[in-house]
Amino acid sequence: MKVIVVGGGPSGMIAAITSAQNGNNVIIIERNKFLGKKILVTGKGRCNVTSSIDMDDFIKNIPGNGKFLYSSFQNFTNKDIVNILEKNGVKLKVERGNRYFPVSDRAEDVRVCLENEVRKYKSIQIKTNSRVSKILVENEKVQGVELESGEKIYSSKVIIATGGNSYTGTGSTGDGYKMAKEVGHTIEKIRGSLVPLTSKMNICKQLQGLSLKNVKIEIKDEEKSKKIYDDFGEMLFTHFGVSGPIILSGSAHLLRYKDIDRLLKESKIKLIIDLKPALSEEELDKRIIRDFEEFKNKEFKNSLDRLLPKKMIDVVINLSQINYYKKVNEITKEERNRIVKILKNFEITIGGFRPVEEAIVTAGGISTKEINPKTMESKKVKGLYFAGEVIDVDAYTGGFNLQIAYSTGYTAGLN
């Protein structure tokens, strides 16, 4: 049987390999010059291959339709991708947060390994620099694809693995959504997930470039006094707002929150940063007293070096409304309390999300209600299958999105 795979990213390559292993002739149609271009930008160029956690816990890390992936994750696990890579000489290591990376820290090694695996099969033909413009369908059955050049390639089995709408420079420009929509599929609203957040507050510009490690954050709906998300780790201030791992994961929750567009517009979404999560308010106050005793003859502005990064000192002093030049030994208990409150509840009003082009993954896509989760086949068009980010599923950072690509690719290729 002939199988057409549209897209040669991680999901497309795994789909093609699996299909070829089952005795099919496969054509991969890829718009770039080479396969797996998007792999090169994952994990900041190092490629966070997958997560080492138990497969049963993967779904907890997928806020976007995680349960849909239950069968796929059973079919192809994190151990399976690790075996493929290590068997082919790509040694892996596990880093903080259960993240698998190549020992070489080179995403290119992962890309080359998967491409070499594809090229092992004489039954797989690779057609690069080619763009599919539409899926050919007759009587609700797939007939093949038409290329931009006008060429038609016929087949009763087509797998769409075109990626989402993030990192458009790698070829993920939403082609799969357009093609699926034309044959009757519902496309859930496309938004960036794992994306930086914006704020109109001047504080972010003042702190631009400052990276905070080991802080605790809470993203809160002020209208309902409801916690949307909390996390611990690393974040970064930028000229437009905030970014960094814990902010990106928070964005995945925020974009699914009810009424989020209105709440953002009305400045009701707050990011609260605990700059000293290891200390209670009482312990932090004692710590400040110790510093103040040591610097008792100094001015307030020169007494915070041990407590805060240099860039934050001016911002915290302004928020505290304590005179810069006040002697430390004249600072009152009430003023000290104000400093403690600021450090434990450093508040930023969130204004929105950065554009989808800046997102690590895309939320939204082909509705999971219209895809059979056991086979990845369309419920609307016989012989049409989907894999990877084109489907409305998305996860946190940590290798989960790549695992979705392999597992859904494998399941589509298997069927």
PDB file of N, CA and C in Angstrom, residues 244-300:
ATOM      1  N   GLY A 244      10.435  33.108  30.549  1.00  0.00           N
ATOM      2  CA  GLY A 244      11.144  32.088  31.334  1.00  0.00           C
ATOM      3  C   GLY A 244      10.274  30.864  31.578  1.00  0.00           C
ATOM      4  N   PRO A 245      10.881  29.732  31.960  1.00  0.00           N
ATOM      5  CA  PRO A 245      10.160  28.443  32.039  1.00  0.00           C
ATOM      6  C   PRO A 245       8.837  28.466  32.813  1.00  0.00           C
ATOM      7  N   ILE A 246       8.826  29.042  34.031  1.00  0.00           N
ATOM      8  CA  ILE A 246       7.590  28.962  34.837  1.00  0.00           C
ATOM      9  C   ILE A 246       6.495  29.876  34.259  1.00  0.00           C
ATOM     10  N   ILE A 247       6.892  30.937  33.583  1.00  0.00           N
ATOM     11  CA  ILE A 247       5.910  31.828  32.946  1.00  0.00           C
ATOM     12  C   ILE A 247       5.302  31.130  31.728  1.00  0.00           C
ATOM     13  N   LEU A 248       6.162  30.454  30.940  1.00  0.00           N
ATOM     14  CA  LEU A 248       5.672  29.754  29.742  1.00  0.00           C
ATOM     15  C   LEU A 248       4.658  28.670  30.123  1.00  0.00           C
ATOM     16  N   SER A 249       4.988  27.896  31.163  1.00  0.00           N
ATOM     17  CA  SER A 249       4.032  26.859  31.604  1.00  0.00           C
ATOM     18  C   SER A 249       2.735  27.500  32.092  1.00  0.00           C
ATOM     19  N   GLY A 250       2.851  28.625  32.795  1.00  0.00           N
ATOM     20  CA  GLY A 250       1.656  29.341  33.262  1.00  0.00           C
ATOM     21  C   GLY A 250       0.766  29.789  32.112  1.00  0.00           C
ATOM     22  N   SER A 251       1.388  30.169  30.993  1.00  0.00           N
ATOM     23  CA  SER A 251       0.607  30.651  29.837  1.00  0.00           C
ATOM     24  C   SER A 251      -0.315  29.565  29.287  1.00  0.00           C
ATOM     25  N   ALA A 252       0.129  28.304  29.386  1.00  0.00           N
ATOM     26  CA  ALA A 252      -0.687  27.185  28.882  1.00  0.00           C
ATOM     27  C   ALA A 252      -2.000  27.075  29.658  1.00  0.00           C
ATOM     28  N   HIS A 253      -1.964  27.396  30.954  1.00  0.00           N
ATOM     29  CA  HIS A 253      -3.182  27.372  31.776  1.00  0.00           C
ATOM     30  C   HIS A 253      -4.032  28.603  31.521  1.00  0.00           C
ATOM     31  N   LEU A 254      -3.345  29.716  31.412  1.00  0.00           N
ATOM     32  CA  LEU A 254      -4.031  31.000  31.288  1.00  0.00           C
ATOM     33  C   LEU A 254      -4.874  31.065  30.028  1.00  0.00           C
ATOM     34  N   LEU A 255      -4.349  30.533  28.920  1.00  0.00           N
ATOM     35  CA  LEU A 255      -5.083  30.694  27.660  1.00  0.00           C
ATOM     36  C   LEU A 255      -6.370  29.879  27.627  1.00  0.00           C
ATOM     37  N   ARG A 256      -6.472  28.875  28.528  1.00  0.00           N
ATOM     38  CA  ARG A 256      -7.715  28.076  28.572  1.00  0.00           C
ATOM     39  C   ARG A 256      -8.682  28.565  29.647  1.00  0.00           C
ATOM     40  N   TYR A 257      -8.288  29.587  30.374  1.00  0.00           N
ATOM     41  CA  TYR A 257      -9.107  30.033  31.499  1.00  0.00           C
ATOM     42  C   TYR A 257     -10.343  30.768  30.977  1.00  0.00           C
ATOM     43  N   LYS A 258     -11.487  30.487  31.607  1.00  0.00           N
ATOM     44  CA  LYS A 258     -12.764  31.062  31.167  1.00  0.00           C
ATOM     45  C   LYS A 258     -12.713  32.596  31.168  1.00  0.00           C
ATOM     46  N   ASP A 259     -13.186  33.175  30.062  1.00  0.00           N
ATOM     47  CA  ASP A 259     -13.294  34.643  29.983  1.00  0.00           C
ATOM     48  C   ASP A 259     -11.949  35.363  29.976  1.00  0.00           C
ATOM     49  N   ILE A 260     -10.884  34.649  29.587  1.00  0.00           N
ATOM     50  CA  ILE A 260      -9.543  35.206  29.763  1.00  0.00           C
ATOM     51  C   ILE A 260      -9.335  36.521  28.995  1.00  0.00           C
ATOM     52  N   ASP A 261      -9.880  36.621  27.792  1.00  0.00           N
ATOM     53  CA  ASP A 261      -9.656  37.845  27.002  1.00  0.00           C
ATOM     54  C   ASP A 261     -10.235  39.078  27.700  1.00  0.00           C
ATOM     55  N   ARG A 262     -11.433  38.909  28.245  1.00  0.00           N
ATOM     56  CA  ARG A 262     -12.059  40.037  28.966  1.00  0.00           C
ATOM     57  C   ARG A 262     -11.263  40.384  30.222  1.00  0.00           C
ATOM     58  N   LEU A 263     -10.876  39.353  30.981  1.00  0.00           N
ATOM     59  CA  LEU A 263     -10.148  39.585  32.238  1.00  0.00           C
ATOM     60  C   LEU A 263      -8.817  40.296  31.994  1.00  0.00           C
ATOM     61  N   LEU A 264      -8.135  39.917  30.915  1.00  0.00           N
ATOM     62  CA  LEU A 264      -6.869  40.583  30.579  1.00  0.00           C
ATOM     63  C   LEU A 264      -7.113  42.037  30.220  1.00  0.00           C
ATOM     64  N   LYS A 265      -8.167  42.256  29.453  1.00  0.00           N
ATOM     65  CA  LYS A 265      -8.517  43.624  29.016  1.00  0.00           C
ATOM     66  C   LYS A 265      -8.827  44.519  30.215  1.00  0.00           C
ATOM     67  N   GLU A 266      -9.475  43.918  31.219  1.00  0.00           N
ATOM     68  CA  GLU A 266      -9.892  44.689  32.400  1.00  0.00           C
ATOM     69  C   GLU A 266      -8.821  44.672  33.504  1.00  0.00           C
ATOM     70  N   SER A 267      -7.612  44.232  33.176  1.00  0.00           N
ATOM     71  CA  SER A 267      -6.474  44.194  34.128  1.00  0.00           C
ATOM     72  C   SER A 267      -6.785  43.406  35.400  1.00  0.00           C
ATOM     73  N   LYS A 268      -7.474  42.286  35.234  1.00  0.00           N
ATOM     74  CA  LYS A 268      -7.875  41.475  36.399  1.00  0.00           C
ATOM     75  C   LYS A 268      -6.943  40.271  36.637  1.00  0.00           C
ATOM     76  N   ILE A 269      -5.956  40.089  35.739  1.00  0.00           N
ATOM     77  CA  ILE A 269      -5.046  38.947  35.905  1.00  0.00           C
ATOM     78  C   ILE A 269      -3.723  39.441  36.486  1.00  0.00           C
ATOM     79  N   LYS A 270      -3.367  38.890  37.645  1.00  0.00           N
ATOM     80  CA  LYS A 270      -2.158  39.329  38.351  1.00  0.00           C
ATOM     81  C   LYS A 270      -1.147  38.183  38.449  1.00  0.00           C
ATOM     82  N   LEU A 271       0.114  38.550  38.249  1.00  0.00           N
ATOM     83  CA  LEU A 271       1.220  37.632  38.519  1.00  0.00           C
ATOM     84  C   LEU A 271       1.820  38.060  39.849  1.00  0.00           C
ATOM     85  N   ILE A 272       1.816  37.147  40.816  1.00  0.00           N
ATOM     86  CA  ILE A 272       2.380  37.482  42.127  1.00  0.00           C
ATOM     87  C   ILE A 272       3.637  36.647  42.329  1.00  0.00           C
ATOM     88  N   ILE A 273       4.764  37.344  42.500  1.00  0.00           N
ATOM     89  CA  ILE A 273       6.060  36.673  42.620  1.00  0.00           C
ATOM     90  C   ILE A 273       6.515  36.717  44.081  1.00  0.00           C
ATOM     91  N   ASP A 274       6.813  35.531  44.616  1.00  0.00           N
ATOM     92  CA  ASP A 274       7.424  35.455  45.948  1.00  0.00           C
ATOM     93  C   ASP A 274       8.932  35.369  45.713  1.00  0.00           C
ATOM     94  N   LEU A 275       9.625  36.475  45.988  1.00  0.00           N
ATOM     95  CA  LEU A 275      11.062  36.549  45.715  1.00  0.00           C
ATOM     96  C   LEU A 275      11.890  35.757  46.722  1.00  0.00           C
ATOM     97  N   LYS A 276      11.286  35.464  47.872  1.00  0.00           N
ATOM     98  CA  LYS A 276      12.002  34.725  48.931  1.00  0.00           C
ATOM     99  C   LYS A 276      11.143  33.563  49.441  1.00  0.00           C
ATOM    100  N   PRO A 277      10.854  32.579  48.568  1.00  0.00           N
ATOM    101  CA  PRO A 277       9.916  31.516  48.967  1.00  0.00           C
ATOM    102  C   PRO A 277      10.419  30.622  50.101  1.00  0.00           C
ATOM    103  N   ALA A 278      11.737  30.590  50.321  1.00  0.00           N
ATOM    104  CA  ALA A 278      12.278  29.713  51.378  1.00  0.00           C
ATOM    105  C   ALA A 278      12.043  30.289  52.774  1.00  0.00           C
ATOM    106  N   LEU A 279      11.665  31.569  52.839  1.00  0.00           N
ATOM    107  CA  LEU A 279      11.481  32.225  54.144  1.00  0.00           C
ATOM    108  C   LEU A 279      10.020  32.618  54.363  1.00  0.00           C
ATOM    109  N   SER A 280       9.539  32.408  55.591  1.00  0.00           N
ATOM    110  CA  SER A 280       8.207  32.924  55.943  1.00  0.00           C
ATOM    111  C   SER A 280       8.337  34.438  56.121  1.00  0.00           C
ATOM    112  N   GLU A 281       7.216  35.140  56.228  1.00  0.00           N
ATOM    113  CA  GLU A 281       7.281  36.603  56.416  1.00  0.00           C
ATOM    114  C   GLU A 281       8.078  36.940  57.686  1.00  0.00           C
ATOM    115  N   GLU A 282       7.851  36.151  58.724  1.00  0.00           N
ATOM    116  CA  GLU A 282       8.542  36.377  60.004  1.00  0.00           C
ATOM    117  C   GLU A 282      10.064  36.178  59.852  1.00  0.00           C
ATOM    118  N   GLU A 283      10.445  35.092  59.160  1.00  0.00           N
ATOM    119  CA  GLU A 283      11.873  34.799  58.957  1.00  0.00           C
ATOM    120  C   GLU A 283      12.535  35.865  58.086  1.00  0.00           C
ATOM    121  N   LEU A 284      11.783  36.318  57.085  1.00  0.00           N
ATOM    122  CA  LEU A 284      12.319  37.357  56.201  1.00  0.00           C
ATOM    123  C   LEU A 284      12.528  38.662  56.969  1.00  0.00           C
ATOM    124  N   ASP A 285      11.587  38.973  57.840  1.00  0.00           N
ATOM    125  CA  ASP A 285      11.721  40.187  58.666  1.00  0.00           C
ATOM    126  C   ASP A 285      12.989  40.096  59.532  1.00  0.00           C
ATOM    127  N   LYS A 286      13.226  38.905  60.125  1.00  0.00           N
ATOM    128  CA  LYS A 286      14.435  38.724  60.946  1.00  0.00           C
ATOM    129  C   LYS A 286      15.697  38.901  60.104  1.00  0.00           C
ATOM    130  N   ARG A 287      15.646  38.395  58.891  1.00  0.00           N
ATOM    131  CA  ARG A 287      16.789  38.514  57.963  1.00  0.00           C
ATOM    132  C   ARG A 287      17.055  39.993  57.649  1.00  0.00           C
ATOM    133  N   ILE A 288      15.988  40.761  57.413  1.00  0.00           N
ATOM    134  CA  ILE A 288      16.130  42.198  57.123  1.00  0.00           C
ATOM    135  C   ILE A 288      16.696  42.928  58.349  1.00  0.00           C
ATOM    136  N   ILE A 289      16.206  42.567  59.534  1.00  0.00           N
ATOM    137  CA  ILE A 289      16.718  43.186  60.779  1.00  0.00           C
ATOM    138  C   ILE A 289      18.230  42.950  60.894  1.00  0.00           C
ATOM    139  N   ARG A 290      18.667  41.708  60.598  1.00  0.00           N
ATOM    140  CA  ARG A 290      20.104  41.389  60.672  1.00  0.00           C
ATOM    141  C   ARG A 290      20.920  42.278  59.722  1.00  0.00           C
ATOM    142  N   ASP A 291      20.423  42.384  58.470  1.00  0.00           N
ATOM    143  CA  ASP A 291      21.113  43.235  57.480  1.00  0.00           C
ATOM    144  C   ASP A 291      21.147  44.686  57.952  1.00  0.00           C
ATOM    145  N   PHE A 292      20.006  45.145  58.473  1.00  0.00           N
ATOM    146  CA  PHE A 292      19.911  46.555  58.902  1.00  0.00           C
ATOM    147  C   PHE A 292      20.845  46.843  60.090  1.00  0.00           C
ATOM    148  N   GLU A 293      21.001  45.854  60.957  1.00  0.00           N
ATOM    149  CA  GLU A 293      21.902  46.054  62.105  1.00  0.00           C
ATOM    150  C   GLU A 293      23.345  46.222  61.627  1.00  0.00           C
ATOM    151  N   GLU A 294      23.674  45.434  60.602  1.00  0.00           N
ATOM    152  CA  GLU A 294      25.034  45.504  60.071  1.00  0.00           C
ATOM    153  C   GLU A 294      25.283  46.840  59.344  1.00  0.00           C
ATOM    154  N   PHE A 295      24.209  47.341  58.670  1.00  0.00           N
ATOM    155  CA  PHE A 295      24.358  48.577  57.878  1.00  0.00           C
ATOM    156  C   PHE A 295      23.695  49.778  58.547  1.00  0.00           C
ATOM    157  N   LYS A 296      23.610  49.766  59.878  1.00  0.00           N
ATOM    158  CA  LYS A 296      22.747  50.739  60.573  1.00  0.00           C
ATOM    159  C   LYS A 296      23.089  52.208  60.296  1.00  0.00           C
ATOM    160  N   ASN A 297      24.335  52.501  59.960  1.00  0.00           N
ATOM    161  CA  ASN A 297      24.700  53.907  59.699  1.00  0.00           C
ATOM    162  C   ASN A 297      24.611  54.282  58.217  1.00  0.00           C
ATOM    163  N   LYS A 298      24.183  53.290  57.397  1.00  0.00           N
ATOM    164  CA  LYS A 298      24.072  53.571  55.961  1.00  0.00           C
ATOM    165  C   LYS A 298      22.707  54.159  55.624  1.00  0.00           C
ATOM    166  N   GLU A 299      22.621  54.721  54.409  1.00  0.00           N
ATOM    167  CA  GLU A 299      21.314  55.168  53.900  1.00  0.00           C
ATOM    168  C   GLU A 299      20.578  53.943  53.365  1.00  0.00           C
ATOM    169  N   PHE A 300      19.229  54.015  53.397  1.00  0.00           N
ATOM    170  CA  PHE A 300      18.386  52.887  52.994  1.00  0.00           C
ATOM    171  C   PHE A 300      18.790  52.322  51.624  1.00  0.00           C
TER     172      PHE A 300
END
